[in-house]
Short mmCIF file of C-alpha atoms and ligand atoms in Angstrom, two decimals:
data_model
loop_
_atom_site.label_atom_id
_atom_site.label_comp_id
_atom_site.label_asym_id
_atom_site.label_seq_id
_atom_site.Cartn_x
_atom_site.Cartn_y
_atom_site.Cartn_z
CA MET A 1 10.74 -18.63 -17.68
CA ARG A 2 10.19 -15.58 -15.45
CA THR A 3 13.12 -13.19 -15.00
CA TYR A 4 13.57 -11.54 -11.61
CA LEU A 5 15.59 -8.44 -10.94
CA VAL A 6 16.46 -8.56 -7.24
CA THR A 7 18.14 -5.48 -5.73
CA GLY A 8 20.24 -5.84 -2.60
CA GLY A 9 20.39 -9.61 -3.00
CA ALA A 10 23.81 -9.84 -1.34
CA GLY A 11 22.37 -8.56 1.95
CA PHE A 12 20.72 -10.52 4.73
CA ILE A 13 17.11 -10.86 3.56
CA GLY A 14 17.88 -10.62 -0.16
CA SER A 15 20.30 -13.55 -0.06
CA ASN A 16 17.85 -15.69 1.93
CA TYR A 17 15.13 -14.78 -0.58
CA ILE A 18 17.36 -15.86 -3.51
CA HIS A 19 18.02 -19.20 -1.78
CA TYR A 20 14.31 -19.62 -1.12
CA MET A 21 13.37 -18.86 -4.72
CA PHE A 22 15.87 -21.27 -6.27
CA GLU A 23 14.77 -23.93 -3.84
CA LYS A 24 11.14 -23.37 -4.77
CA TYR A 25 11.33 -22.75 -8.52
CA GLY A 26 14.67 -24.33 -9.53
CA GLU A 27 15.24 -23.87 -13.26
CA GLU A 28 11.84 -22.26 -13.83
CA ILE A 29 13.12 -18.77 -13.03
CA ARG A 30 16.12 -16.58 -13.73
CA ILE A 31 17.48 -14.15 -11.14
CA ILE A 32 19.61 -11.08 -11.79
CA ASN A 33 20.97 -9.78 -8.50
CA VAL A 34 21.98 -6.11 -8.51
CA ASP A 35 23.94 -5.02 -5.48
CA LYS A 36 26.45 -2.25 -4.76
CA LEU A 37 28.21 -4.40 -2.15
CA THR A 38 28.26 -1.86 0.65
CA TYR A 39 29.59 -3.06 4.02
CA ALA A 40 26.31 -5.02 4.33
CA GLY A 41 26.58 -6.81 0.99
CA ASN A 42 28.38 -10.13 1.16
CA LEU A 43 28.74 -12.41 -1.85
CA GLU A 44 29.77 -15.25 0.42
CA ASN A 45 26.05 -15.41 1.26
CA LEU A 46 25.45 -16.62 -2.29
CA LYS A 47 28.39 -18.99 -2.77
CA ASP A 48 26.14 -21.96 -3.44
CA VAL A 49 24.08 -20.31 -6.19
CA GLU A 50 27.00 -18.65 -7.95
CA GLY A 51 27.55 -21.43 -10.49
CA ARG A 52 23.92 -21.62 -11.61
CA GLU A 53 23.18 -20.89 -15.28
CA ASN A 54 20.03 -19.04 -14.23
CA TYR A 55 21.75 -16.67 -11.79
CA THR A 56 23.67 -13.47 -12.64
CA PHE A 57 25.31 -11.00 -10.31
CA VAL A 58 25.74 -7.36 -11.35
CA LYS A 59 27.68 -4.98 -9.12
CA ALA A 60 25.84 -1.68 -9.43
CA ASP A 61 24.45 1.20 -7.41
CA ILE A 62 20.66 1.53 -7.67
CA CYS A 63 21.18 5.32 -7.78
CA ASP A 64 23.02 4.90 -11.11
CA SER A 65 20.06 5.33 -13.47
CA GLU A 66 22.11 4.73 -16.61
CA LYS A 67 23.25 1.33 -15.38
CA ILE A 68 19.82 0.34 -14.09
CA ASN A 69 18.17 1.36 -17.39
CA GLN A 70 20.78 -0.68 -19.24
CA ILE A 71 19.93 -3.77 -17.20
CA PHE A 72 16.25 -3.33 -18.12
CA ALA A 73 17.16 -2.76 -21.79
CA GLU A 74 19.28 -5.91 -21.98
CA ASN A 75 16.87 -8.20 -20.11
CA ASP A 76 13.14 -8.77 -20.32
CA ILE A 77 12.48 -8.33 -16.61
CA ASP A 78 9.15 -9.74 -15.33
CA ARG A 79 9.50 -9.14 -11.60
CA VAL A 80 11.40 -6.59 -9.56
CA VAL A 81 11.93 -7.39 -5.89
CA HIS A 82 13.50 -4.32 -4.35
CA PHE A 83 15.44 -4.96 -1.15
CA ALA A 84 18.46 -2.66 -1.63
CA ALA A 85 18.62 -0.15 1.19
CA GLU A 86 20.68 1.19 4.00
CA SER A 87 19.06 -0.72 6.84
CA HIS A 88 20.64 -0.01 10.21
CA VAL A 89 18.90 2.54 12.47
CA ASP A 90 22.06 3.39 14.46
CA ARG A 91 23.95 4.19 11.26
CA SER A 92 21.07 6.40 10.10
CA ILE A 93 21.32 8.43 13.30
CA LYS A 94 25.03 9.04 12.60
CA ASN A 95 24.79 9.60 8.83
CA PRO A 96 21.29 10.19 7.48
CA THR A 97 22.37 11.40 4.01
CA VAL A 98 23.23 8.03 2.50
CA PHE A 99 19.85 6.73 3.73
CA VAL A 100 18.03 9.36 1.70
CA GLU A 101 20.27 8.74 -1.31
CA THR A 102 19.88 4.97 -1.45
CA ASN A 103 16.47 4.44 0.11
CA VAL A 104 14.62 7.37 -1.47
CA LEU A 105 16.50 8.36 -4.63
CA GLY A 106 17.54 4.76 -5.37
CA THR A 107 13.89 3.65 -5.16
CA LEU A 108 12.93 6.48 -7.52
CA VAL A 109 15.54 5.27 -10.02
CA MET A 110 14.16 1.71 -9.79
CA LEU A 111 10.57 2.92 -10.28
CA ASN A 112 11.48 5.06 -13.29
CA ALA A 113 13.52 2.32 -14.93
CA ALA A 114 10.78 -0.31 -14.49
CA LYS A 115 8.07 2.11 -15.63
CA ALA A 116 10.03 3.08 -18.75
CA ALA A 117 10.67 -0.56 -19.62
CA TRP A 118 7.14 -1.81 -18.97
CA GLU A 119 4.83 1.07 -20.01
CA LEU A 120 3.03 0.88 -23.36
CA PRO A 121 2.22 3.95 -25.51
CA ASP A 122 -1.38 4.01 -24.24
CA GLY A 123 -0.25 4.25 -20.60
CA THR A 124 -1.05 0.62 -19.74
CA TYR A 125 1.69 -1.90 -18.98
CA LYS A 126 3.08 -5.00 -20.62
CA GLU A 127 1.33 -8.09 -19.36
CA ASP A 128 2.25 -9.67 -16.04
CA LYS A 129 5.02 -7.26 -15.00
CA LYS A 130 5.24 -6.62 -11.26
CA PHE A 131 7.35 -4.58 -8.84
CA LEU A 132 7.52 -5.42 -5.13
CA HIS A 133 8.91 -2.87 -2.72
CA VAL A 134 10.23 -4.44 0.48
CA SER A 135 9.65 -2.18 3.46
CA THR A 136 9.49 -2.21 7.22
CA ASP A 137 6.97 -1.87 10.05
CA GLU A 138 9.13 0.95 11.44
CA VAL A 139 7.33 3.40 9.12
CA TYR A 140 4.30 3.19 11.45
CA GLY A 141 6.19 4.63 14.42
CA SER A 142 5.91 3.28 17.94
CA LEU A 143 3.11 1.55 19.87
CA GLU A 144 2.30 1.74 23.55
CA GLU A 145 3.29 -1.32 25.56
CA ASP A 146 -0.34 -2.47 25.79
CA GLY A 147 -1.59 -0.55 22.79
CA GLY A 148 -2.78 -2.42 19.71
CA TYR A 149 -1.15 -3.39 16.42
CA PHE A 150 0.04 -1.96 13.14
CA TYR A 151 -2.48 -2.43 10.32
CA GLU A 152 -2.04 -1.49 6.67
CA THR A 153 -4.26 1.52 7.42
CA THR A 154 -2.18 2.77 10.37
CA PRO A 155 -0.92 6.29 9.58
CA TYR A 156 2.80 6.62 8.96
CA ALA A 157 4.76 8.18 11.83
CA PRO A 158 8.45 7.36 11.38
CA HIS A 159 10.93 8.51 14.01
CA SER A 160 14.45 7.60 12.90
CA PRO A 161 16.16 8.82 9.72
CA TYR A 162 16.08 5.14 8.60
CA SER A 163 12.32 4.77 9.02
CA ALA A 164 11.71 8.26 7.57
CA SER A 165 13.67 7.30 4.45
CA LYS A 166 11.77 3.99 4.12
CA ALA A 167 8.46 5.84 4.64
CA SER A 168 9.43 8.27 1.87
CA SER A 169 10.25 5.41 -0.47
CA ASP A 170 6.91 3.74 0.32
CA MET A 171 5.14 7.03 -0.46
CA LEU A 172 6.89 7.20 -3.82
CA VAL A 173 5.76 3.68 -4.68
CA LYS A 174 2.21 4.56 -3.59
CA ALA A 175 2.35 7.72 -5.73
CA TYR A 176 3.44 5.70 -8.79
CA MET A 177 0.63 3.22 -8.23
CA ASP A 178 -1.97 6.01 -7.81
CA THR A 179 -0.71 8.33 -10.54
CA TYR A 180 0.54 5.96 -13.21
CA LYS A 181 -1.28 2.73 -12.23
CA PHE A 182 2.21 1.30 -11.94
CA PRO A 183 1.90 -2.46 -11.19
CA ALA A 184 3.37 -2.77 -7.71
CA ASN A 185 2.93 -4.00 -4.15
CA ILE A 186 4.47 -2.90 -0.88
CA THR A 187 5.21 -5.22 2.02
CA ASN A 188 5.90 -3.87 5.51
CA CYS A 189 7.60 -6.49 7.60
CA SER A 190 8.62 -6.78 11.23
CA ASN A 191 12.16 -7.55 12.52
CA ASN A 192 13.81 -10.50 10.77
CA TYR A 193 16.38 -12.93 12.10
CA GLY A 194 18.15 -15.96 10.67
CA PRO A 195 21.22 -17.09 8.71
CA TYR A 196 23.52 -14.52 7.03
CA GLN A 197 22.46 -11.61 9.24
CA PHE A 198 25.22 -9.04 9.67
CA PRO A 199 26.39 -9.03 13.30
CA GLU A 200 25.56 -5.37 13.92
CA LYS A 201 21.92 -6.45 14.41
CA LEU A 202 20.71 -7.68 17.81
CA ILE A 203 20.43 -11.47 17.39
CA PRO A 204 23.71 -12.28 15.54
CA LEU A 205 25.52 -9.71 17.71
CA ILE A 206 24.38 -11.41 20.91
CA ILE A 207 25.16 -14.91 19.59
CA ASN A 208 28.64 -13.89 18.45
CA ASN A 209 29.53 -11.86 21.54
CA ALA A 210 28.24 -14.52 23.94
CA LEU A 211 30.30 -17.24 22.25
CA HIS A 212 33.39 -15.05 22.66
CA GLY A 213 32.67 -14.01 26.25
CA LYS A 214 32.21 -10.38 25.15
CA LYS A 215 29.79 -7.90 26.72
CA LEU A 216 26.16 -8.08 25.58
CA PRO A 217 25.04 -4.46 25.18
CA VAL A 218 21.36 -3.73 25.94
CA TYR A 219 19.84 -0.35 25.16
CA GLY A 220 18.01 1.49 27.98
CA ASP A 221 15.94 -0.80 30.21
CA GLY A 222 15.95 -3.63 27.65
CA LYS A 223 12.16 -3.63 27.52
CA ASN A 224 11.69 -2.38 23.96
CA VAL A 225 9.47 -4.84 22.13
CA ARG A 226 9.96 -6.11 18.59
CA ASP A 227 7.92 -8.65 16.63
CA TRP A 228 10.43 -11.23 15.37
CA LEU A 229 10.02 -13.21 12.15
CA TYR A 230 12.24 -15.98 10.77
CA VAL A 231 13.71 -14.68 7.53
CA MET A 232 12.56 -17.63 5.38
CA ASP A 233 8.97 -16.90 6.39
CA HIS A 234 9.50 -13.35 5.12
CA ALA A 235 10.94 -14.66 1.82
CA LYS A 236 7.90 -16.87 1.41
CA GLY A 237 5.55 -13.98 2.20
CA ILE A 238 7.17 -11.77 -0.45
CA ASP A 239 6.76 -14.45 -3.10
CA MET A 240 3.14 -15.14 -2.10
CA VAL A 241 2.22 -11.45 -2.15
CA GLN A 242 3.78 -11.02 -5.59
CA GLU A 243 1.99 -14.05 -7.05
CA LYS A 244 -1.29 -14.11 -5.13
CA GLY A 245 -1.77 -10.61 -3.72
CA ARG A 246 -3.90 -7.91 -5.31
CA LEU A 247 -1.86 -5.37 -7.27
CA PHE A 248 -1.56 -1.87 -5.77
CA GLU A 249 -2.06 -3.23 -2.25
CA THR A 250 0.14 -3.06 0.82
CA TYR A 251 0.55 -6.18 2.98
CA ASN A 252 1.96 -6.27 6.50
CA ILE A 253 4.12 -9.31 7.26
CA GLY A 254 4.71 -10.23 10.88
CA GLY A 255 4.96 -13.06 13.28
CA HIS A 256 2.69 -12.30 16.26
CA ASN A 257 5.86 -12.99 18.11
CA GLU A 258 6.51 -10.03 20.37
CA LYS A 259 9.52 -10.14 22.64
CA GLN A 260 11.41 -7.62 24.73
CA ASN A 261 15.08 -7.25 23.77
CA ILE A 262 16.13 -8.54 27.19
CA GLN A 263 13.93 -11.64 26.72
CA ILE A 264 15.64 -12.31 23.40
CA ILE A 265 19.02 -12.17 25.11
CA HIS A 266 17.95 -14.62 27.82
CA ILE A 267 16.50 -17.02 25.23
CA ILE A 268 19.75 -16.90 23.23
CA LEU A 269 21.87 -17.54 26.33
CA ASP A 270 19.68 -20.46 27.43
CA THR A 271 19.61 -21.97 23.93
CA LEU A 272 23.37 -21.65 23.55
CA GLN A 273 23.88 -23.42 26.87
CA GLU A 274 21.52 -26.16 25.75
CA MET A 275 23.10 -26.61 22.33
CA LEU A 276 26.79 -26.39 23.20
CA PRO A 277 28.15 -29.87 23.96
CA GLU A 278 29.64 -30.72 27.35
CA GLY A 279 33.34 -29.90 27.41
CA ASP A 280 33.08 -27.14 24.80
CA PRO A 281 35.15 -24.27 26.25
CA ARG A 282 32.56 -21.74 25.01
CA LYS A 283 30.06 -23.13 27.54
CA GLU A 284 32.02 -21.40 30.30
CA LEU A 285 31.93 -18.07 28.47
CA VAL A 286 28.19 -17.90 27.79
CA SER A 287 26.80 -16.16 30.85
CA GLU A 288 24.21 -13.64 32.02
CA LYS A 289 27.06 -11.73 33.64
CA LEU A 290 27.94 -10.45 30.16
CA ILE A 291 24.69 -8.42 29.96
CA THR A 292 25.58 -4.72 30.06
CA TYR A 293 22.99 -1.96 30.01
CA VAL A 294 24.05 1.00 27.85
CA GLU A 295 22.61 4.46 27.18
CA ASP A 296 19.38 4.18 25.20
CA ARG A 297 19.29 4.72 21.43
CA LYS A 298 18.14 8.25 20.55
CA GLY A 299 14.38 8.28 19.79
CA HIS A 300 14.16 4.54 20.49
CA ASP A 301 10.70 3.26 19.49
CA ARG A 302 9.11 1.34 22.36
CA ARG A 303 7.08 -1.34 20.66
CA TYR A 304 6.37 -2.67 17.18
CA ALA A 305 3.69 -5.27 16.53
CA ILE A 306 2.17 -6.32 13.23
CA ALA A 307 -1.38 -7.52 12.64
CA PRO A 308 -0.88 -9.93 9.74
CA ASP A 309 -4.65 -10.45 9.20
CA LYS A 310 -4.80 -9.13 5.63
CA ILE A 311 -1.97 -11.27 4.25
CA LYS A 312 -3.43 -14.29 6.00
CA GLU A 313 -6.94 -13.77 4.66
CA GLU A 314 -6.10 -12.69 1.11
CA VAL A 315 -2.91 -14.55 0.36
CA GLY A 316 -2.96 -17.46 2.79
CA TRP A 317 0.42 -16.63 4.34
CA TYR A 318 1.13 -17.22 8.02
CA PRO A 319 4.42 -17.47 9.94
CA GLU A 320 5.43 -21.13 10.01
CA THR A 321 8.54 -20.99 12.19
CA MET A 322 8.01 -20.65 15.93
CA PHE A 323 10.61 -18.42 17.58
CA GLU A 324 11.97 -21.29 19.68
CA ASP A 325 12.62 -23.29 16.47
CA GLY A 326 13.86 -20.35 14.44
CA ILE A 327 16.40 -19.34 17.05
CA ARG A 328 17.75 -22.90 17.20
CA LEU A 329 18.03 -23.01 13.39
CA THR A 330 19.85 -19.68 13.47
CA ILE A 331 22.29 -20.72 16.21
CA GLN A 332 22.93 -24.04 14.45
CA TRP A 333 23.66 -22.13 11.26
CA PHE A 334 26.16 -19.89 13.08
CA PHE A 335 27.82 -22.97 14.61
CA GLU A 336 28.21 -24.44 11.13
CA HIS A 337 29.43 -21.20 9.54
CA GLU A 338 32.07 -19.95 11.94
CA ASP A 339 34.23 -19.01 8.95
CA TRP A 340 31.43 -16.78 7.64
CA MET A 341 31.30 -14.89 10.94
CA GLU A 342 35.08 -14.68 11.07
CA HIS A 343 35.27 -13.19 7.56
CA VAL A 344 32.54 -10.70 8.36
CA THR A 345 33.99 -9.56 11.65
CA SER A 346 37.54 -9.33 10.25
CA GLY A 347 36.41 -7.52 7.08
CA ASP A 348 37.79 -10.32 4.88
CA TYR A 349 34.42 -10.91 3.25
CA GLN A 350 34.94 -7.72 1.27
CA LYS A 351 37.79 -9.36 -0.63
CA TYR A 352 35.49 -12.07 -1.97
CA TYR A 353 34.20 -9.99 -4.87
CA GLN A 354 37.75 -9.24 -6.03
CA GLU A 355 38.63 -12.92 -5.93
CA MET A 356 35.46 -14.15 -7.61
CA TYR A 357 34.58 -11.51 -10.13
CA GLN A 358 37.58 -9.27 -10.79
CA ASP A 359 38.64 -11.00 -14.00
CA LYS A 360 35.18 -11.92 -15.24
N1 NAD B 401 16.31 -6.63 8.57
C1 NAD B 401 15.04 -6.48 8.93
O1 NAD B 401 14.66 -6.89 10.02
C2 NAD B 401 14.05 -5.85 7.98
C3 NAD B 401 12.69 -5.85 8.33
C4 NAD B 401 11.76 -5.32 7.44
C5 NAD B 401 12.17 -4.79 6.25
N2 NAD B 401 13.50 -4.76 5.93
C6 NAD B 401 13.89 -4.19 4.62
O2 NAD B 401 14.37 -5.27 3.84
C7 NAD B 401 15.40 -4.81 2.97
C8 NAD B 401 16.64 -5.66 3.17
O3 NAD B 401 17.06 -5.56 4.53
P1 NAD B 401 18.36 -6.33 5.04
O4 NAD B 401 18.23 -6.47 6.50
O5 NAD B 401 18.59 -7.51 4.21
O6 NAD B 401 19.48 -5.25 4.73
P2 NAD B 401 21.05 -5.43 4.57
O7 NAD B 401 21.63 -4.15 5.07
O8 NAD B 401 21.51 -6.71 5.12
O9 NAD B 401 21.25 -5.52 2.99
C9 NAD B 401 21.10 -4.42 2.13
C10 NAD B 401 21.73 -4.78 0.80
O10 NAD B 401 21.54 -3.66 -0.10
C11 NAD B 401 22.77 -3.37 -0.73
N3 NAD B 401 22.79 -1.95 -1.06
C12 NAD B 401 22.84 -0.91 -0.17
N4 NAD B 401 22.88 0.26 -0.85
C13 NAD B 401 22.82 -0.05 -2.18
C14 NAD B 401 22.80 0.73 -3.38
N5 NAD B 401 22.85 2.07 -3.34
N6 NAD B 401 22.72 0.08 -4.56
C15 NAD B 401 22.67 -1.28 -4.62
N7 NAD B 401 22.69 -2.07 -3.51
C16 NAD B 401 22.77 -1.45 -2.32
C17 NAD B 401 23.84 -3.76 0.27
O11 NAD B 401 25.11 -3.98 -0.35
C18 NAD B 401 23.25 -5.01 0.88
O12 NAD B 401 23.59 -6.15 0.12
C19 NAD B 401 15.59 -3.34 3.26
O13 NAD B 401 14.88 -2.60 2.32
C20 NAD B 401 15.00 -3.18 4.66
O14 NAD B 401 14.50 -1.87 4.84
C21 NAD B 401 14.44 -5.26 6.77
#
């Protein structure tokens, strides 16, 4: 039975990944989820795996090296999948320090702990131990509107404090692979969307605001382009890279699904109108009139676009969920989890840990 240490598993992508892995491997794996439960960590995302014998949650900060070393000492970890990060660009513009602490120093702590646990006296590593560092396409900077794609060989050119901190963490992982032959991979993925996404990010924000008849803020001219990927396709890509990819390699994960922000908003509005039943009072609220252009984000990258050729050729991964299907699945999920959105927007979700784990 393989043991996984997943960091940041209470966040958006981490919790989807944990669901994906239990669905795929069932009782064949064990997952230890280490999460600090910042504002972005929500244990309600993992309600349905909580009772599993092969799942453990540990509330810890990845910057706390003593605690992280202890987890490695007490468990024979086979795989690390490292999601934990501060992840919101706007927050990084306001407060860059915590981004460097968690994303850079926290990654260093994870690398050191895994290296210490896995390294043998002769400098080689215990058999079949692997570390996967989950990163973003934002490290590559910005593309021209008609200008090419990000490849694994594209030079790093981050612009925001968020992408600079992720680029630094990638460089550390690369340095450990080059210097110590540390058994790792890096994945750089495009923008994700899907269930459990915190409503500060574009897609859940627009869905939630539109359903409440609130303004739909659009940065600048709304023509910034992102390459959107359904989160379960990302989860699958991570697993495939870790099991089928070549060690020490970086793989880009993306959907060939470029859309301008304003196009995304129109698609969401149209899909909501289509999916809401006749007579539902929210149908009246969902309207293009809610679109409100606001001052552009500082240093706003114009276009991101991934070339997923390498992962396709070497690992056999390709994005399975078309955007039109993925957005319907996401909206349907939000319809069925109104209480989740309510808890998140009211702040009540932060009480969940106290209720579930305080006396354990
Ligand atoms: N969201 C995207 O579109 C996207 C795209 C590509 C890559 N990524 C990367 O994927 C990873 C996950 O992104 P996400 O969108 O799920 O983020 P998220 O903000 O939803 O979740 C981050 C999780 O990390 C936890 N965390 C934060 N600081 C921590 C610390 N110091 N110690 C322990 N846990 C801590 C949070 O509590 C939260 O559960 C990040 O590394 C991000 O850079 C995200």
